[in-house]
XYZ file of C-alpha atoms in Angstrom:
319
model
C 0.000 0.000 0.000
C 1.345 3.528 -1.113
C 2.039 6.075 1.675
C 0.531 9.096 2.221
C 3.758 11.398 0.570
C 4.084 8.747 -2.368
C 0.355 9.585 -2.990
C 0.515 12.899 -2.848
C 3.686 12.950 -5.052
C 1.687 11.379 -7.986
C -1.085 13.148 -8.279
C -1.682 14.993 -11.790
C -3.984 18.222 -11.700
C -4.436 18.684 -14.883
C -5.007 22.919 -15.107
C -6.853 23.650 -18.459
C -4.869 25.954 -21.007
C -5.561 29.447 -19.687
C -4.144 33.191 -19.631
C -4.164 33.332 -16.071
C -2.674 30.539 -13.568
C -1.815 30.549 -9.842
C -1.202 28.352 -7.126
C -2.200 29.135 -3.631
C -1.036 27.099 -0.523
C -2.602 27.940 2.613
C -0.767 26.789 5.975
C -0.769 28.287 9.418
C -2.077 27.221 12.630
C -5.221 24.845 13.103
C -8.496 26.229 13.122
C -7.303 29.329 12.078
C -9.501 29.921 9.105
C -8.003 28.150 5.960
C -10.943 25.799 4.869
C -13.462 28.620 5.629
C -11.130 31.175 3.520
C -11.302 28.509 0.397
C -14.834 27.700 0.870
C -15.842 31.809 0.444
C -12.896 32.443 -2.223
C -13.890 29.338 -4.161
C -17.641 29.515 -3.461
C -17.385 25.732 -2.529
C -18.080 23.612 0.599
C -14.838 21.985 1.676
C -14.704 18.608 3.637
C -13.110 18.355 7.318
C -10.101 16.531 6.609
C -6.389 16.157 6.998
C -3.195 16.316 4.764
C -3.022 18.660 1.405
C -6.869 19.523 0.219
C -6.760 20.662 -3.170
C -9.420 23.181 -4.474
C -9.838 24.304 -8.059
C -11.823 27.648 -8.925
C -11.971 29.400 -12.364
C -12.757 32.932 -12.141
C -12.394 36.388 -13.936
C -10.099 38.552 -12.789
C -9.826 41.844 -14.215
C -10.620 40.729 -17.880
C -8.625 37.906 -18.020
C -9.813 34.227 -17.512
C -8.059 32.681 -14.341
C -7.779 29.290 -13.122
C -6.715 28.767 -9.327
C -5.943 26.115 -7.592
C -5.823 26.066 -3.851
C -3.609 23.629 -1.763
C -4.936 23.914 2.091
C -2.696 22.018 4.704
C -4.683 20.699 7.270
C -3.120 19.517 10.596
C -0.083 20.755 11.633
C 1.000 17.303 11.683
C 1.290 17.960 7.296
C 3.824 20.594 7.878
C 5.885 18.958 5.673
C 4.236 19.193 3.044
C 4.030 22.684 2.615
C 6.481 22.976 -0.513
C 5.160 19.570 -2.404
C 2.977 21.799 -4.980
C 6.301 24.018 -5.709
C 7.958 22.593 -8.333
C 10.389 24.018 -11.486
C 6.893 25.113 -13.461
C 4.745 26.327 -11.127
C 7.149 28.795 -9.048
C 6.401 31.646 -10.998
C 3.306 31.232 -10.723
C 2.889 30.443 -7.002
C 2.202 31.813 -3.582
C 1.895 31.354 0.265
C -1.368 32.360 1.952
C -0.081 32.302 6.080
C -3.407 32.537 8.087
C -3.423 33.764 11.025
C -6.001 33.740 14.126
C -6.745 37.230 14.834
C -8.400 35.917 17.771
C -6.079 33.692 19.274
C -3.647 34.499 22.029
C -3.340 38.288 20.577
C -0.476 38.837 22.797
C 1.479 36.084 20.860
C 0.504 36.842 17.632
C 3.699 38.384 16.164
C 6.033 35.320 17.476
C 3.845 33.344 15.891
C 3.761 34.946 12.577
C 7.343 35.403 12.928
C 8.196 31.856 13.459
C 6.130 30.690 10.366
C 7.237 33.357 7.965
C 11.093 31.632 8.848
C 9.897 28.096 8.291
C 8.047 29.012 5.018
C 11.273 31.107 3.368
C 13.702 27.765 4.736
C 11.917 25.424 3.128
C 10.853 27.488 0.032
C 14.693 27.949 -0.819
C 15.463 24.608 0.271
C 12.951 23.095 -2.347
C 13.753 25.625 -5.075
C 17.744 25.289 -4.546
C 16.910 21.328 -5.503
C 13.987 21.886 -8.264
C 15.892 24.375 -10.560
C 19.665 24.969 -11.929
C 21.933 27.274 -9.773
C 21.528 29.967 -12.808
C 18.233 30.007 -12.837
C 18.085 30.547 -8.737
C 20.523 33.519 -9.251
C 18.364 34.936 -11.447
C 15.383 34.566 -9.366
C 17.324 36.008 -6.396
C 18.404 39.278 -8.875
C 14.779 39.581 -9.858
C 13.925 40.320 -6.417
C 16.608 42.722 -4.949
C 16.232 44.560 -8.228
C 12.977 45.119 -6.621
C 13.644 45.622 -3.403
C 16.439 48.069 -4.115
C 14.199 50.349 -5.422
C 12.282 50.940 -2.010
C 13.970 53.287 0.572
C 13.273 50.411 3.523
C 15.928 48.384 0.998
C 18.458 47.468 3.791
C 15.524 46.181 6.284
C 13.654 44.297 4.071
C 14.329 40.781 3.318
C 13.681 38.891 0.262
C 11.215 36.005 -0.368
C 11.325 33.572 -3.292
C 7.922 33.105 -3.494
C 5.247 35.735 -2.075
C 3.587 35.375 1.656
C 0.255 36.798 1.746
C -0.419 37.019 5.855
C -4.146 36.820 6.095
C -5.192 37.825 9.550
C -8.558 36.148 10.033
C -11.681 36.358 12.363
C -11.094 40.321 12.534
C -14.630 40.588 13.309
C -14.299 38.974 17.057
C -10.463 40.702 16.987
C -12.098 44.098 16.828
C -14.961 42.902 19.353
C -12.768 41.254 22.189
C -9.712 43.902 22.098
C -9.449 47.530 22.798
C -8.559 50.754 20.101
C -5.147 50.817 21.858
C -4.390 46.795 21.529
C -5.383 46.613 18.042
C -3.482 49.523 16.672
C -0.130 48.138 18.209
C -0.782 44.652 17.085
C -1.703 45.635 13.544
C 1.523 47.888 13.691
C 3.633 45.163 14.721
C 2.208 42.837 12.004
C 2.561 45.508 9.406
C 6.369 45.554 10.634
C 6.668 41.624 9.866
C 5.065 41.675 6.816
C 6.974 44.754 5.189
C 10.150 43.911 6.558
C 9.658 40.060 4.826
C 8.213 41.547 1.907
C 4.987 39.884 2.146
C 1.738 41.408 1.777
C -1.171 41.754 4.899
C -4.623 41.943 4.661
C -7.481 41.175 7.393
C -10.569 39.219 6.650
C -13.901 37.610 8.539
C -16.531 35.858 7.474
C -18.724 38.807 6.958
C -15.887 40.504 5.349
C -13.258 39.223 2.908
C -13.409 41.108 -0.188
C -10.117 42.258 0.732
C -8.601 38.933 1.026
C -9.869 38.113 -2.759
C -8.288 41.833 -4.045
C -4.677 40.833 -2.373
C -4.360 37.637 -3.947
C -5.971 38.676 -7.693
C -3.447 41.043 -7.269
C -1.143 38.341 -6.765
C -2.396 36.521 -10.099
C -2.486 39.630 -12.147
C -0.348 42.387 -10.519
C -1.609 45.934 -11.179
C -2.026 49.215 -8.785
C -1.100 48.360 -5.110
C -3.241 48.694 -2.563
C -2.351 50.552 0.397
C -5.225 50.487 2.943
C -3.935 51.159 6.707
C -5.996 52.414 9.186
C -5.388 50.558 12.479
C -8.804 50.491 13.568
C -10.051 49.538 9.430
C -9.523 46.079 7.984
C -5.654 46.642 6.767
C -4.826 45.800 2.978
C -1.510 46.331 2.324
C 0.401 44.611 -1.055
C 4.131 43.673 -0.925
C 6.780 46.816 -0.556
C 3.637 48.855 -0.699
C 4.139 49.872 3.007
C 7.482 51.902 5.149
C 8.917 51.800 8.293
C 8.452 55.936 8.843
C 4.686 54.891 8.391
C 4.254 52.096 10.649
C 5.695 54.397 13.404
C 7.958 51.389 15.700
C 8.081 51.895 19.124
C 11.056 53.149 21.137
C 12.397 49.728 21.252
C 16.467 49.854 20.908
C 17.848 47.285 18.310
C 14.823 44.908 18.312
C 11.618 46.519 16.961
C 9.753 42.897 17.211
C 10.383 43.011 21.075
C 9.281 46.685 21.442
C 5.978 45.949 19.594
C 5.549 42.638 22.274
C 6.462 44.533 25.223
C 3.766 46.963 24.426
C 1.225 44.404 23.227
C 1.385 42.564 26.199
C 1.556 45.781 28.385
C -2.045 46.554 26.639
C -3.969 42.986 27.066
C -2.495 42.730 30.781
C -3.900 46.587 31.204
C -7.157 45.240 29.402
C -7.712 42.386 31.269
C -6.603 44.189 34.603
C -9.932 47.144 33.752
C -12.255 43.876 32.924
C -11.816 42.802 35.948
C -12.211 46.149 38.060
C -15.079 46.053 36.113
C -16.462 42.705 37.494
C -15.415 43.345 41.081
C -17.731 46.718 41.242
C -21.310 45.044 39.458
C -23.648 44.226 42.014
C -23.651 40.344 42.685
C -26.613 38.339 42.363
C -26.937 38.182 45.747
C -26.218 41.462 46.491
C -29.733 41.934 43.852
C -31.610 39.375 46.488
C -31.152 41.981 49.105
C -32.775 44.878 46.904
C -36.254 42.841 45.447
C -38.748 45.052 44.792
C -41.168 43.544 48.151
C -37.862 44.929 50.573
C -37.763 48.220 48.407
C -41.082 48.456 48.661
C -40.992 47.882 52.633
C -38.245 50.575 53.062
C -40.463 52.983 51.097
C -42.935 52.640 53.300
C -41.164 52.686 56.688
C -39.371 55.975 55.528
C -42.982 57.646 54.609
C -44.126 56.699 58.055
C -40.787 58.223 59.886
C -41.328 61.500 57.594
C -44.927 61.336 58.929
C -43.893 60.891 62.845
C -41.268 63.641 62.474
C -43.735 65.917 60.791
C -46.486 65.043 63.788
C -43.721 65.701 66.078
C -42.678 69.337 65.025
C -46.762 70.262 64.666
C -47.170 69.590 68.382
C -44.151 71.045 69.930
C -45.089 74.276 67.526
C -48.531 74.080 68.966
């Protein structure tokens, strides 16, 4: 019986002839989002499974006919095979969508995103180093600083064979659960990661992920960037499109990741510390026992009838 890799290794998709042709291969952590991002890009229902789930959608995208194919990981336990749709073809025509949980463990976010963006760019240039010729990799790698050198962030940024798209998911309950003051230091600090790796951001829900479907057209068919970047918005930001002097780092010394956690976690301790002032000074249940309407009632009376006495009281000694 085959394994699961050799499997995997001989499978054919067979892509119709078309204009248009990308490959998109989801990863990040589980139950961040990835089946549920396929199942609203593709318009299709995807089964609860593990390993590489392939999804095929042909679309329009401005003008041009398009035919993408999506390769979900599910489980981290399929790591692995997050380079096993990259091959000496398809490169060119290829990209990483890195979801992240908006949701999750905010105050760990960036580490997270940090640590995957590594893994993803090791084994990316691992796999290409072995899939093409050692001219053809040079040239790749000149292709990119060519581009890079012509940002003014050129010495910070650094470059990626094949495109990260960070999706930061479930914004909806991120916006919900977190404070103004939170969320604009945590969407700085992923800004930071992104435009320092050269990968493009965007934030998406299920209510909400048009912006998710513009980054990655324009991923397909590259044409104005988009540079949306309010921190209290859904951010949109394409590759090099953003700068450090915008993202405004904190006062951090040599590490800008460790300034951005410092005040992260600052925030949510600060948040949580407020939630639970909060708490302490609402009345208990119990306390509410003790104030029923019969007992309010009661006290109502009883203080009519003192006012009455008193009253009684002043009318005879005036007398």
């Amino acid at each position: 019986m085959n394994s699961l890799f050799t499997i995997l290794k001989d499978i054919q998709i067979n892509v119709p002839q078309s204009q248009l042709q990308h490959s998109f291969v989801l990863c990040g952590q589980n139950q961040a989002g990835k089946s549920t991002i396929v199942s609203k890009l593709a318009s299709q229902s995807i089964q609860d499974q593990a390993g590489l789930i392939y999804t095929q959608q042909k679309t329009n995208i401005i003008g041009y006919q398009a035919v993408l194919q999506y390769f979900e990981i599910s489980g981290q336990a399929f790591k692995q095979l997050l380079t096993l749709p990259l091959n000496k073809q398809s490169y060119q025509q290829h990209s990483y969508v890195l979801v992240i949980d908006l949701s999750d463990n905010p105050h760990e976010i960036l580490n997270v995103c940090n640590a995957e963006i590594r893994y993803i760019r090791e084994e990316t240039e691992k796999k290409l180093q072995q899939s093409i010729d050692v001219n053809t990799f040079k040239q790749l790698e000149l292709n990119i600083y060519d581009k890079i050198m012509m940002h003014h962030d050129k010495n910070r940024i650094v470059p990626l064979y094949v495109p990260i798209i960070i999706v930061g998911w479930k914004y909806d309950l991120f916006s919900k659960n977190l404070d103004l003051e939170s969320r604009k230091w945590i969407t700085r600090g992923l800004r930071y990661l992104a435009h320092t790796n050269n990968c493009s951001l965007v934030f998406g829900s299920n209510q909400d992920y048009q912006f998710v479907r513009q980054t990655l057209q324009y991923h397909v068919k590259p044409t104005a960037s988009i540079y949306q970047y309010d921190h209290l918005k859904q951010i949109c930001i394409t590759q090099l499109s953003d700068s450090i002097e915008n993202i405004n780092l904190p006062p951090s010394g040599n590490n800008p990741l460790d300034g951005f956690n410092k005040i992260i976690k600052d925030q949510i301790v600060a948040q949580v510390n407020n939630q639970k002032k909060k708490k302490q000074t609402k009345i208990t249940e119990e306390d509410w026992n003790n104030y029923k309407e019969e007992k309010i009632d009661r006290l109502i009376k009883q203080f009519e009838f003192q006012q009455k006495q008193a009253l009684k009281q002043e009318e005879t000694v005036l007398i």
